[in-house]
Amino acid sequence: MSLLSVEEWCNSFAESLTYSWLFKNDEDSEEERSEILAQDERVFVSIDGTLLFSHVHKSDERRYSCSIRVPTTESGHYGPFFRLVVPPTHSLTHFAPRIDPGHPKVFPDVPLRKETVYLECFAFANPSPSYGWARADGRGLPARSSLLNHGRVLRIEAVEASDGGRYVCTAGNDRGVATAQVALLVKDVPKIIVPLVDTLVATGESLQMDCPLSSADTTTTVEWFRNDKPLVRLLLSHSQRKRIITTGTSLTISPIEKDDDGVYSCIASNDIGASSSSALVEVRDVAPHFPALALPAKIFAVKGSSLVIPCTYQASPQGKSHWTDGGGQIIGEEGRIRVDNRVLRLDSITKADEGPYFCSAHNRVGKAHTVTHVVVIDSPDVRLSSHVTDTHSPTVNITCEVDLSCTGDDCPEPLFEWTLNDEPLQISPLRHIVTPHVKERHLHGKRMRHKMDLKIERGSNRIGRYACSSLFGAAKSEVSHWSPVAPPPSPIGVRVERKKGGRGRVLIRWNMPPSSREAREQSRDEGERRESSVDGYIVEYRTKGDRRWKNVSRRNVESIGERSASIEELAPNTFHQFRVRSLSSSGRGDASSPSDWIQTAPAPPVESIEGLRWTAQDALTILVEWDPIERERPSGANLRYRVSWGDEKTAIIETKETRTPSLLIRAPPSPSCSSLVISVLPVNDEGAGTAAASTVAFLNAKGEIRDVTLTNATSINATAVHLEWAWKENHCHALYGVEVTCTSSLSPPISASISADHSSHILAGLLPSLTYSCTLRPFDKRGNFGKTSNALLVSTERPAPDDAPVITLFGWRQEDDGSLTTVMEWTPVPFEKGTSGNRSAWGYKVYISIADTFTVFDLPEEELANSSKPSVKLEGLQPVYTYVARVAAYNSGGVGPQSEPKSIRLGIRYFQLVSSATSTTDFILLIMVLVMTQLW
């Protein structure tokens, strides 16, 4: 995290009002110029404009005024000045921090994902306290977070749902420590992690579909549809209710029937938005069928290697399968040649394993089989050669030849792989100097030839080592080919020594081999390759724990010269080995011989504590645990953890060191509630780490469970109610969750257990038209229940309509004035109107879809001109497109079944008639306008 200035913090919240405070020193002078009050460790202006002093001085007795700036209008306003009076008896006595009752707080209250969030904390104290932030669950602060305004504000950029949870603010000075918590809840549209896929299911089997969500809260609902019809219990027949079950995000149908096929959709929604996924479910029985490319006709294998051949087929139901060899013998599940979950495995292949292998599959509908032939060949011989086609041309021909023990059409493709300077040719930075390779295949013998031509531009001289290998066997060869310029010489005599100061600092020195200018000139005259000049160096390293050579990162290079390099920030207390390469315009030279092993100096722990958590063992004992650090490579000797804890009221701090990542803490006796501020700091013989992890633990001497009050119970529809509750603010009381129960004399009780992180829940599965008494029972993690809450009565709504309307007209007609209108009419549905007579509580839902989008709108019965002949007029439809319409009745108990779909496709002729009868501008806006009118 970084500590930003006050100016950065003020400018960062420019999306809303910006507050500042003005002051004047002279009360009697109206002409005196006001000044802006600066914020410091003692003075704080909250994001909501509140002015706070951690403690006051006599000099604070002056006149103040609040100033508001509106960024959208670039205007500012300030209120009247008032005088702050400091009592004459006021003293500057030092006192421990006391966090303001309104803090910590979150801005905005309920942020959306990807928004910037501000967590604000303020404490009264003298001297002014220092502030710290931590997560109550022990996890580290988000990487996108930063501290602002002397640590009082924690800003989180582009907040994610994973950033949600409880955050702990700690304020401390030399007189004590105070802590407080605030909950951060991040709202986001529910996202379906794994979309639905098309499925083929056999009749009588079970189908399970799931729409797992990335995150969800109590406002998130998941609905299932088949062919756009909701799969809700009230709309299913008695037999369907036994087979079709929705639980959370899952849909289960068992046993499945032929009529169950269709397009299934799940829609996850909350008050922010919705997401959906659809798939086709086909219910039919199909005999086994092997796709055309399920198995190749021939499979080539190298003698001594292993071979895996899957048996892939399509069938419904899946049925069973088995493998047989050429003699018709069924292959078992053990041995060198065996079958494992329909996969044929051959180990240590010999020539005797050559021949046909059959895979057979069968189910209750039919059977099928397929065959492949295994051809065993000897390990290939790979050879590389190079030659210069013309001494005056910078072109080198490199030929890779592979000999396979096969003849004619039985020869497989060798599947060559090329590397350049130990890198795959496809990703080599020098790949542009290589022309596309040309493959030659000779069918009149054993030889397979793969040929590559290299064209080197004059003056570039950038070529290196090429290697060729074949997929059939591990044979590999490489050649150092002709080059106009040789690679740069390799350094010699690499030596290394430790440097003082800083962490992991070493000094590397090397020499270059002696060279003779006369010898180089002579070589050039004789046409031999000449040595390239050195332009720079690359330092490589490895450790005893990881023997792979790696380049030293640029950020670790303190300085590099002609014969030396200073490296810093290496892993402490670790054995390192170094080597050096030369660089020139022709490429990289060979690596030098490695240096001797050298151990970097030990250092204090460099890793930070993660996963700090606590569990109350009894009324006075806490088990504190955290993730261990430096398990593979300790920074120094004698790694241990320094655990500090203290009561935030008494500010008495105790400290204990442990070598294990856990510690049992005995808290001082308390009559009821106590809170402990706990921190863990890694330490070794070289010193302490740079940062400690902290958290706050609460103990309850009496083992009480927090009380809960049921505040609201509202009916949602015929089968669900929405319940809300409030927890008594007492962090010391044990709390894990709450059991929600609704009972009625005419039905069994319905219960659900909800996490304590939530304060509302939608309880489903109730029966229509019943009155339920709902209560709450809190419980702790040991399963002990607390006091039962107050009871609230709630009545479920009447059942949703049972009948589906029938669309009698969906088309266009010409009115008396000559205009054309698209209309839809349907048969009315009888409603259970209840005793209130409120006609707005029931009506019709009209669904209009085009392509993969749809629009839904409500038509309350009271807005229909003729409820015995319901209809709607549609305007703004586009030509050529096909529109599909459905309609369903609804009431307060839910939505009834949808009508059968009706479609219409409006041609160009329709719109020509419309244009002649009405103004063209009436159809420019492509929106759907509802006009409730009486149609005759």
PDB file of N, CA and C in Angstrom, residues 24 26-34 63:
ATOM      1  N   LYS A  24     -11.887  32.362  10.047  1.00  0.00           N
ATOM      2  CA  LYS A  24     -11.432  33.728  10.261  1.00  0.00           C
ATOM      3  C   LYS A  24     -10.997  33.860  11.708  1.00  0.00           C
ATOM      4  N   ASP A  26     -10.489  36.977  13.357  1.00  0.00           N
ATOM      5  CA  ASP A  26     -11.057  38.169  14.013  1.00  0.00           C
ATOM      6  C   ASP A  26     -12.572  38.119  13.913  1.00  0.00           C
ATOM      7  N   GLU A  27     -13.236  38.023  15.030  1.00  0.00           N
ATOM      8  CA  GLU A  27     -14.701  37.907  15.029  1.00  0.00           C
ATOM      9  C   GLU A  27     -15.363  39.211  14.622  1.00  0.00           C
ATOM     10  N   ASP A  28     -14.770  40.345  14.955  1.00  0.00           N
ATOM     11  CA  ASP A  28     -15.436  41.632  14.765  1.00  0.00           C
ATOM     12  C   ASP A  28     -15.275  42.173  13.361  1.00  0.00           C
ATOM     13  N   SER A  29     -14.330  41.662  12.592  1.00  0.00           N
ATOM     14  CA  SER A  29     -14.053  42.226  11.278  1.00  0.00           C
ATOM     15  C   SER A  29     -14.738  41.412  10.195  1.00  0.00           C
ATOM     16  N   GLU A  30     -15.727  42.026   9.543  1.00  0.00           N
ATOM     17  CA  GLU A  30     -16.388  41.354   8.444  1.00  0.00           C
ATOM     18  C   GLU A  30     -15.558  41.443   7.174  1.00  0.00           C
ATOM     19  N   GLU A  31     -14.578  42.364   7.154  1.00  0.00           N
ATOM     20  CA  GLU A  31     -13.758  42.543   5.974  1.00  0.00           C
ATOM     21  C   GLU A  31     -12.594  41.570   5.930  1.00  0.00           C
ATOM     22  N   GLU A  32     -12.342  40.921   7.031  1.00  0.00           N
ATOM     23  CA  GLU A  32     -11.177  40.046   7.078  1.00  0.00           C
ATOM     24  C   GLU A  32     -11.325  38.908   6.075  1.00  0.00           C
ATOM     25  N   ARG A  33     -10.257  38.607   5.405  1.00  0.00           N
ATOM     26  CA  ARG A  33     -10.264  37.558   4.390  1.00  0.00           C
ATOM     27  C   ARG A  33     -10.239  36.182   5.059  1.00  0.00           C
ATOM     28  N   SER A  34     -11.110  35.286   4.582  1.00  0.00           N
ATOM     29  CA  SER A  34     -11.145  33.936   5.156  1.00  0.00           C
ATOM     30  C   SER A  34     -10.051  33.079   4.541  1.00  0.00           C
ATOM     31  N   ARG A  63     -13.746  31.612  14.119  1.00  0.00           N
ATOM     32  CA  ARG A  63     -14.988  31.442  13.362  1.00  0.00           C
ATOM     33  C   ARG A  63     -14.766  30.507  12.174  1.00  0.00           C
TER      34      ARG A  63
END
